PDB file of C-alpha atoms in Angstrom:
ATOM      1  CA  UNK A   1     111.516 196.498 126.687  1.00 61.00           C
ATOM      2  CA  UNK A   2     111.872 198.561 123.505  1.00 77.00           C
ATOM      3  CA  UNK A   3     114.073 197.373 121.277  1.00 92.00           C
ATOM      4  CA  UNK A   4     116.654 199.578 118.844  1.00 96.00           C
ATOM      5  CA  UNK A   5     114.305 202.146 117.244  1.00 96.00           C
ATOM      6  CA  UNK A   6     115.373 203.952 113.884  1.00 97.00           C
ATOM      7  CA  UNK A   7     114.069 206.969 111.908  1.00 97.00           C
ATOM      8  CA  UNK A   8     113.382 207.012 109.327  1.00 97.00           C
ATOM      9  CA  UNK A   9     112.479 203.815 108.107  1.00 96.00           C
ATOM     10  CA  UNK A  10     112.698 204.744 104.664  1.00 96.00           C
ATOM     11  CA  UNK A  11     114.130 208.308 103.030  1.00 97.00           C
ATOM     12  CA  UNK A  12     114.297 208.917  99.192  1.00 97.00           C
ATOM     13  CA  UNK A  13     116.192 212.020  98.507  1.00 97.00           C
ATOM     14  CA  UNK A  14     117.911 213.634  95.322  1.00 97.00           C
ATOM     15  CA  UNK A  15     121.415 213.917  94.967  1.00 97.00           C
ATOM     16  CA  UNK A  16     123.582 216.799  96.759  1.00 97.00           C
ATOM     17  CA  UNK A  17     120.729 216.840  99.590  1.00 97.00           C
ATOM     18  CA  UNK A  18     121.126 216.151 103.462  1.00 98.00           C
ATOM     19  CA  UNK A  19     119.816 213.306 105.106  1.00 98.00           C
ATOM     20  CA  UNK A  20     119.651 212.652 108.989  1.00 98.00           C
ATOM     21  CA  UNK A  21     119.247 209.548 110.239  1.00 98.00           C
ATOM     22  CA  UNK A  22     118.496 208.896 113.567  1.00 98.00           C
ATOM     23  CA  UNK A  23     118.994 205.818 116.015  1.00 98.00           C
ATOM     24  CA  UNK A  24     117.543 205.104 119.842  1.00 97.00           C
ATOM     25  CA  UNK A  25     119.587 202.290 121.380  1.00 96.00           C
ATOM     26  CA  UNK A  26     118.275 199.983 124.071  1.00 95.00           C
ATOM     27  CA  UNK A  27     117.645 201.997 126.901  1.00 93.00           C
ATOM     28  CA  UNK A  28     121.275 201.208 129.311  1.00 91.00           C
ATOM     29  CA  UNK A  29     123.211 199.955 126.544  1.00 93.00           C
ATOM     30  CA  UNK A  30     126.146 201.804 126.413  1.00 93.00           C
ATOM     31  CA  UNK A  31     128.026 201.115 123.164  1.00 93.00           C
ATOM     32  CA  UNK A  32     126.115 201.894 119.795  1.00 96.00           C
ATOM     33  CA  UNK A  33     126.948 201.172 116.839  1.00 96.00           C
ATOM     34  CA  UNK A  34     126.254 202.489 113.319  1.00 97.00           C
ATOM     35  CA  UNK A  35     126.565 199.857 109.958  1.00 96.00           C
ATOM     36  CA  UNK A  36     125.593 199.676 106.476  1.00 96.00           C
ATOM     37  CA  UNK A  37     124.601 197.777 104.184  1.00 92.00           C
ATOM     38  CA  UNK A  38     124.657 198.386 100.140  1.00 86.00           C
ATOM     39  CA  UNK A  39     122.581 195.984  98.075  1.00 77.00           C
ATOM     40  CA  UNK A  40     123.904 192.483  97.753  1.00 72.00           C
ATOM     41  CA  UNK A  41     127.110 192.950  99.744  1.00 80.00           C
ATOM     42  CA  UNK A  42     128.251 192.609 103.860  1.00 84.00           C
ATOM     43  CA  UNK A  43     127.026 195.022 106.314  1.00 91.00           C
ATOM     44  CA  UNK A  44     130.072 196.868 106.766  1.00 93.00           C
ATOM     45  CA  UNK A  45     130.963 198.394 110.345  1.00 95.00           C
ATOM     46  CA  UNK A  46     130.870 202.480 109.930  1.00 97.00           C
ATOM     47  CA  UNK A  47     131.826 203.599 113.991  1.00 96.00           C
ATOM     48  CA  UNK A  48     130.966 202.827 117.723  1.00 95.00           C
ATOM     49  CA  UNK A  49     130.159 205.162 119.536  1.00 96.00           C
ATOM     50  CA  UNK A  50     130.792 204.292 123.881  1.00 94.00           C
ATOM     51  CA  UNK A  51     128.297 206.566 125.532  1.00 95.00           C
ATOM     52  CA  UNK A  52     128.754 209.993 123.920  1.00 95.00           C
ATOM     53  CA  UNK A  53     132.487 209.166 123.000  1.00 95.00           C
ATOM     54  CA  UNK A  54     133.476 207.989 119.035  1.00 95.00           C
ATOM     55  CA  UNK A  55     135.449 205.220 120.525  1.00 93.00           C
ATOM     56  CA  UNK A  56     136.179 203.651 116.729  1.00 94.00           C
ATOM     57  CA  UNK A  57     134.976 205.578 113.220  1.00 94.00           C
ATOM     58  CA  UNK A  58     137.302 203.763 110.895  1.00 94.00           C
ATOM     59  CA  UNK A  59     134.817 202.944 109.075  1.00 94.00           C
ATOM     60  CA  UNK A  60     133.098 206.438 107.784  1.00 95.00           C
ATOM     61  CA  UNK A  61     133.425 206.481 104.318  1.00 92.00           C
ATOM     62  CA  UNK A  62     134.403 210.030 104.277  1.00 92.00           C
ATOM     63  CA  UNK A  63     133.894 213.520 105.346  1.00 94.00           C
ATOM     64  CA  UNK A  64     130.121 213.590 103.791  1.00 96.00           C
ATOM     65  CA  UNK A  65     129.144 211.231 107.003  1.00 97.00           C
ATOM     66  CA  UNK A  66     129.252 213.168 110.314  1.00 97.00           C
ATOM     67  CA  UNK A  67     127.862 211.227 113.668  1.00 97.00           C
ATOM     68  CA  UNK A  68     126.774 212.471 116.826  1.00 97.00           C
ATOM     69  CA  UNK A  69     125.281 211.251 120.158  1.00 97.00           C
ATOM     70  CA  UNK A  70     125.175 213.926 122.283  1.00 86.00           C
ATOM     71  CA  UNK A  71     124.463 213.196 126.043  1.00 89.00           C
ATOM     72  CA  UNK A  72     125.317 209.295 125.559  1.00 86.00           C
ATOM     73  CA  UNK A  73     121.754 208.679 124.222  1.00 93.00           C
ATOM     74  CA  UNK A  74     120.263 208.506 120.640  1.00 97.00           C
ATOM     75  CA  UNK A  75     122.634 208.976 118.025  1.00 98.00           C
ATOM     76  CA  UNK A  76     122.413 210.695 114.613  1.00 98.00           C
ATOM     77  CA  UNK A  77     123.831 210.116 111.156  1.00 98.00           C
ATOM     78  CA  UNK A  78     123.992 212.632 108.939  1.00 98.00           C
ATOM     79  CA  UNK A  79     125.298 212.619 105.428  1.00 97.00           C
ATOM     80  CA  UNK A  80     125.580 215.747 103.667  1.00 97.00           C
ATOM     81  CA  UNK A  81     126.100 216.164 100.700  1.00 97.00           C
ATOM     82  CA  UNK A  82     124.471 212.947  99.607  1.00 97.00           C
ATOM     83  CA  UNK A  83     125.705 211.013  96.620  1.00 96.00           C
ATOM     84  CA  UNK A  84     124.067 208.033  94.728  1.00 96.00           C
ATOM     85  CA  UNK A  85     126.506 205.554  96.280  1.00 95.00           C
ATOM     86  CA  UNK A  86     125.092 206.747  99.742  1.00 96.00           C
ATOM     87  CA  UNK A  87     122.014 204.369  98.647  1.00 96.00           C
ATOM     88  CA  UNK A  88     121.542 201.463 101.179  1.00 95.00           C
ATOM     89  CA  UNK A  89     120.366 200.614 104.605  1.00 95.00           C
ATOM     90  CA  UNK A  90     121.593 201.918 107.466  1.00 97.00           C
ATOM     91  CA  UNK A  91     121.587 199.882 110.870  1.00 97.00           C
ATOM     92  CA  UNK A  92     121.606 201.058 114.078  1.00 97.00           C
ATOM     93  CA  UNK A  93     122.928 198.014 116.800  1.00 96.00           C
ATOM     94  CA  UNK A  94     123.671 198.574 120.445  1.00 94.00           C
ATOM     95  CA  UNK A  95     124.863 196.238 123.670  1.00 91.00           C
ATOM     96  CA  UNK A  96     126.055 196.277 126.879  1.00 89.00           C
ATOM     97  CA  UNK A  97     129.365 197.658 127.797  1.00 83.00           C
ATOM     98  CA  UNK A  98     131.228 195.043 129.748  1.00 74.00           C
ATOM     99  CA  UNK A  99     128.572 192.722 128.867  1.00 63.00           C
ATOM    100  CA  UNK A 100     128.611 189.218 127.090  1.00 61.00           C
ATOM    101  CA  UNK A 101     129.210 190.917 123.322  1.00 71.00           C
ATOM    102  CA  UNK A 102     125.135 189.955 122.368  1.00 82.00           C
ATOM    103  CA  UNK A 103     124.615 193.357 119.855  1.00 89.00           C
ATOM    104  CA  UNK A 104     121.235 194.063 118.677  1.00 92.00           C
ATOM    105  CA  UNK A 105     120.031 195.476 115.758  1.00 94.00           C
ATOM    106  CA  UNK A 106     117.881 198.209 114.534  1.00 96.00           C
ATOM    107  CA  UNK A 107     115.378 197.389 111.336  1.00 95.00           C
ATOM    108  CA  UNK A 108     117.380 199.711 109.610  1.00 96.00           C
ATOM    109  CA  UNK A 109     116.867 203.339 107.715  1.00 97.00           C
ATOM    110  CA  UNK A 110     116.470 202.583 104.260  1.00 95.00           C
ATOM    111  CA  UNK A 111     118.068 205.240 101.820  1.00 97.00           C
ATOM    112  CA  UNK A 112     117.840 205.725  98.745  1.00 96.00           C
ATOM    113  CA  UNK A 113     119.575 208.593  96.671  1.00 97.00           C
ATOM    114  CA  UNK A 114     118.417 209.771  92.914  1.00 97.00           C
TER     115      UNK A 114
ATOM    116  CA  UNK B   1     143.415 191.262 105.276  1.00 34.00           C
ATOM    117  CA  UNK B   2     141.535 189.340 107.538  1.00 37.00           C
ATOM    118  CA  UNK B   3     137.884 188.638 106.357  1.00 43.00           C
ATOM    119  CA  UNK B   4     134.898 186.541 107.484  1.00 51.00           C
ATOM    120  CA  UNK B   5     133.591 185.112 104.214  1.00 49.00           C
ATOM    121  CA  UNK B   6     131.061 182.510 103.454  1.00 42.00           C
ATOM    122  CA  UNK B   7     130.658 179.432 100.540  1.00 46.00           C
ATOM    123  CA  UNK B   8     127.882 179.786  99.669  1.00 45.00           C
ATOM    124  CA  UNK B   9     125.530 182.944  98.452  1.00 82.00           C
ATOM    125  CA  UNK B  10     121.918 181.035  97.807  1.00 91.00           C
ATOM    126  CA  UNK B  11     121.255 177.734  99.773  1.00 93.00           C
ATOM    127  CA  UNK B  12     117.146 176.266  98.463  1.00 94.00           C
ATOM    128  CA  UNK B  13     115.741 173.320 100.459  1.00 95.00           C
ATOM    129  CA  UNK B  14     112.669 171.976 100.939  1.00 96.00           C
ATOM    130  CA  UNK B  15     110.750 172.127 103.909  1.00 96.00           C
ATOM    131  CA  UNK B  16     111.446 169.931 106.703  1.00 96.00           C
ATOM    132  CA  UNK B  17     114.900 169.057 105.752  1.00 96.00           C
ATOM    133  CA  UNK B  18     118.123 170.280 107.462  1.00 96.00           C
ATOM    134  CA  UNK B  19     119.927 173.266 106.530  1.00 96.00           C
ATOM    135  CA  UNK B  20     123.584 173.919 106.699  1.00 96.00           C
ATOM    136  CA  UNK B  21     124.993 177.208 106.306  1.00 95.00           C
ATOM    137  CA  UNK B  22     128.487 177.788 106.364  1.00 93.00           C
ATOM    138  CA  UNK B  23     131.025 180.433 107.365  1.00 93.00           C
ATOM    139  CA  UNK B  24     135.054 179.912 106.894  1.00 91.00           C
ATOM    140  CA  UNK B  25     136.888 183.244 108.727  1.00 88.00           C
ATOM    141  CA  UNK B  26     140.296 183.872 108.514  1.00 80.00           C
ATOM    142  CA  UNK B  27     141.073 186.207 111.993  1.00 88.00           C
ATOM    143  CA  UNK B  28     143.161 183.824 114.252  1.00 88.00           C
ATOM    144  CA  UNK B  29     142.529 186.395 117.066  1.00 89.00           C
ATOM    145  CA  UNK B  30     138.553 186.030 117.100  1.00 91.00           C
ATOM    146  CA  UNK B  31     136.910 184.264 119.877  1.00 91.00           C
ATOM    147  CA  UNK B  32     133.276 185.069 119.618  1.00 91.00           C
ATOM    148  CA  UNK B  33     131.093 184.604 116.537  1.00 93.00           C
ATOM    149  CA  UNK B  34     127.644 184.933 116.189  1.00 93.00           C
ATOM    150  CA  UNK B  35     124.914 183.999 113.551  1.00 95.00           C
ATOM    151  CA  UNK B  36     122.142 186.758 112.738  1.00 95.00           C
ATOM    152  CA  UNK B  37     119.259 186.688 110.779  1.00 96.00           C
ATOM    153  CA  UNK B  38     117.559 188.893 108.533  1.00 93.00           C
ATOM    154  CA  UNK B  39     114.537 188.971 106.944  1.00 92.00           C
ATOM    155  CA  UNK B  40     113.396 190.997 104.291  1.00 87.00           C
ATOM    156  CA  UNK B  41     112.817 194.355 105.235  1.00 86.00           C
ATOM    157  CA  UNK B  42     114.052 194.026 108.755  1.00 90.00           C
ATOM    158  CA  UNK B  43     117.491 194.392 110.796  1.00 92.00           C
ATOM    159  CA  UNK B  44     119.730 191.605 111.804  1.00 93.00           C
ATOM    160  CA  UNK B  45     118.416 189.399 114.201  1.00 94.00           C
ATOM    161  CA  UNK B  46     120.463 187.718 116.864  1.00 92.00           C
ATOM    162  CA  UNK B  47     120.132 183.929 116.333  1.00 95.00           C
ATOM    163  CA  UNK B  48     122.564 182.014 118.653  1.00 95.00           C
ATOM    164  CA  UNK B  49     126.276 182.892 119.368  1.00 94.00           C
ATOM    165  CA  UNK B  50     129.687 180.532 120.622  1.00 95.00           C
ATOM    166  CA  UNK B  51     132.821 181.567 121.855  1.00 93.00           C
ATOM    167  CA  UNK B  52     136.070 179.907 121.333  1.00 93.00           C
ATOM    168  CA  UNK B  53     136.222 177.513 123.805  1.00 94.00           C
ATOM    169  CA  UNK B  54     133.291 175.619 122.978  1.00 96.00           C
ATOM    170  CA  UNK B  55     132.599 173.471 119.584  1.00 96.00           C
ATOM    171  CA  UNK B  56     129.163 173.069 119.598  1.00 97.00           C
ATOM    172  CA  UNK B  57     126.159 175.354 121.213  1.00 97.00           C
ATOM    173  CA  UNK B  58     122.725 174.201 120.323  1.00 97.00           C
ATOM    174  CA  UNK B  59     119.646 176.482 120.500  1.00 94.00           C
ATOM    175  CA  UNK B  60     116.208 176.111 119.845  1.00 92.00           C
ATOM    176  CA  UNK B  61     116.080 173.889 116.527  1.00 96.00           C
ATOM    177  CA  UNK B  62     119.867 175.838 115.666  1.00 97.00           C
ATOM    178  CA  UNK B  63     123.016 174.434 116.211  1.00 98.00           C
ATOM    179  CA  UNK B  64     126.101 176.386 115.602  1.00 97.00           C
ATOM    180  CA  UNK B  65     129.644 174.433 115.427  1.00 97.00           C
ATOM    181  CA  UNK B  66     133.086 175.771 115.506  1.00 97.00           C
ATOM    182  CA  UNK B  67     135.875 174.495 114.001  1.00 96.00           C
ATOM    183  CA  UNK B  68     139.233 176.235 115.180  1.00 93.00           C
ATOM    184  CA  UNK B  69     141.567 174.177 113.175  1.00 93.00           C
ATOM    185  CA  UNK B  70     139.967 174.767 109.937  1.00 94.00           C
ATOM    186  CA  UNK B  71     138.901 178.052 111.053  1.00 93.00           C
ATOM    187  CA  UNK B  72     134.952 177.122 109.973  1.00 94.00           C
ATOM    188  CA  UNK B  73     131.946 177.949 111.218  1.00 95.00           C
ATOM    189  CA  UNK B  74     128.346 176.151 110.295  1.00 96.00           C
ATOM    190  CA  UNK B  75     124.654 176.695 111.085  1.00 97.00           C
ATOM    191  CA  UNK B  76     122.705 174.044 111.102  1.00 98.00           C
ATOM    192  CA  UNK B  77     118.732 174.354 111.286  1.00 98.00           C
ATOM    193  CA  UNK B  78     116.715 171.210 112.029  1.00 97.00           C
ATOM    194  CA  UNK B  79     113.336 170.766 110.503  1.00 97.00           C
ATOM    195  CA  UNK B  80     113.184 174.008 108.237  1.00 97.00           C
ATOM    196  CA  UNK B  81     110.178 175.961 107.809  1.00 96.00           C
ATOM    197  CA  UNK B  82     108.947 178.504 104.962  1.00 95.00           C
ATOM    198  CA  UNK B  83     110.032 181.185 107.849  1.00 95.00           C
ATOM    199  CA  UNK B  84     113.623 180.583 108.083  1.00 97.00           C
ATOM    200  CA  UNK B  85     113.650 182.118 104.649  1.00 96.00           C
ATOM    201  CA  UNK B  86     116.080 185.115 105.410  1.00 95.00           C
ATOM    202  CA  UNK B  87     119.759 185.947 104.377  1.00 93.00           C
ATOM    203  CA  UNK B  88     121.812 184.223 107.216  1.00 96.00           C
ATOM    204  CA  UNK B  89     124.827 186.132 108.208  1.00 94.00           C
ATOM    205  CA  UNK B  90     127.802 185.128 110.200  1.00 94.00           C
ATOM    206  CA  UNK B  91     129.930 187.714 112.237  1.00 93.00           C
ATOM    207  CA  UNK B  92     132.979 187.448 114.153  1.00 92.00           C
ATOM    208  CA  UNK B  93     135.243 189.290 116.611  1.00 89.00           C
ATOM    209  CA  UNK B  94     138.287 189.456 117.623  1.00 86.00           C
ATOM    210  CA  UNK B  95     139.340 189.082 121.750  1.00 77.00           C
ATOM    211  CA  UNK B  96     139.544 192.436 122.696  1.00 75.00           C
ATOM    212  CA  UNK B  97     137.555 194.119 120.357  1.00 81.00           C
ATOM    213  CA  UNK B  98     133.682 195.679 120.542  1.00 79.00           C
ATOM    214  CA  UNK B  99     133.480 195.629 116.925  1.00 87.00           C
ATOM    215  CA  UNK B 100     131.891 192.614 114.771  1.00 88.00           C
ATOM    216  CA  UNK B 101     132.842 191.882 111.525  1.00 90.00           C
ATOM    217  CA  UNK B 102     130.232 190.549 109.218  1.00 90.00           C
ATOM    218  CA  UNK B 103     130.475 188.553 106.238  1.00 80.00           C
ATOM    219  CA  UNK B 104     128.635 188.851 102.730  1.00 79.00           C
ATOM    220  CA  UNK B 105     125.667 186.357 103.775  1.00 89.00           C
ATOM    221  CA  UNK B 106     123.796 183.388 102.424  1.00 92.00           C
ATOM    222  CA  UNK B 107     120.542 183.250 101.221  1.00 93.00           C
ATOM    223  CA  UNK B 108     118.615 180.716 102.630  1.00 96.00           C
ATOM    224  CA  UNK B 109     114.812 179.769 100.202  1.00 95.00           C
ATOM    225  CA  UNK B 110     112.725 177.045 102.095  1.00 96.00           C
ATOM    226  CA  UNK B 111     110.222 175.869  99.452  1.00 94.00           C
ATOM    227  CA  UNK B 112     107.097 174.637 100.626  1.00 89.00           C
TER     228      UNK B 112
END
């Protein structure tokens, strides 16, 4: 079974450009979440998504992030325009929905702003 | 406000001895907590997880223990090996909630 796929893996962009990121969650699994970590710190909860519904995005930064998962599958991140701070890994997790709380985690979308 | 923190940032050991990695949290309300791994390069892996009404769960050379009262959480990995070298992380949430909380994490070096 595939696990949590993201793309990219890696993104260098400049300053005031767009990045998408994109995440494919465990086929089934219901609740996805999006999380990131800056360099040195705690991977810090962004939103969750259940199916196609923002269910908790407390954690968006600001208005530059904007998250989507149409149809209650993959899920994009986009962040637009991007600033320096923006530079860190992104993770993609997902699990069950009603199921024992196990969430699994992405490798992650790497970004890095100049 | 309510945090999941750890003591320590770097633990080194040398290989074949035990490591302990702890967590304290401060969330009365949590009642699951789980230990993830991550290696350089990759995403957080799940390692082993408890919930609040046990003390002890014990995996495959991992044992996690809970202590309510204290409100502390510890990994403890028998035998280490140059491949447990990752940044350990403990998370935590709260009954009710889908959302985990993680904390900073701890280095963990296994010298050969």
């Amino acid at each position: 079974e595939a696990g949590v796929t993201q793309f990219p893996s890696h993104s260098v962009i400049e300053k005031g450009q767009t990045v998408t990121l994109r995440c494919d969650p465990i086929s089934g699994h219901d609740n996805l979440y999006w999380y990131r970590r800056v360099m040195g710190k705690e991977i810090k909860f962004l939103l969750h998504f259940v199916k196609e519904s923002k269910q908790d995005e407390s954690g968006m930064p600001n208005n530059r992030f904007l998250a989507e998962r149409t149809g209650g599958t993959y899920s994009t991140l986009k962040v637009q325009p991007a600033e320096l701070e923006d530079s860190g890994v992104y993770f993609c997790a997902s699990s069950l929905l009603g199921g024992p709380g196990t969430i699994y985690f992405g490798e992650g979308s790497w970004l890095t702003v100049v | 406000g309510e945090s999941v923190g750890l003591h320590l940032p770097t633990l080194s050991v040398q290989e074949g001895d035990n490591s302990i990695i702890n967590c304290a949290y401060s969330n009365s309300a949590s009642d699951y907590f789980i230990w993830y791994k991550q290696e350089s390069g990759k995403g957080p892996q799940f390692i082993i997880d408890i919930r609040s009404n046990m003390d002890k769960r014990q995996g495959q050379r991992v044992t996690v223990l809970l202590n309510k009262t204290v409100k502390h959480l510890s990994l403890q990995i028998a035998a280490t090996q140059p491949g447990d070298s990752a940044v350990y992380f403990c998370a935590e949430k709260a009954g009710g909630s889908y959302i985990p909380t993680f904390g900073r994490g701890t280095s963990l070096i296994v010298h050969p």
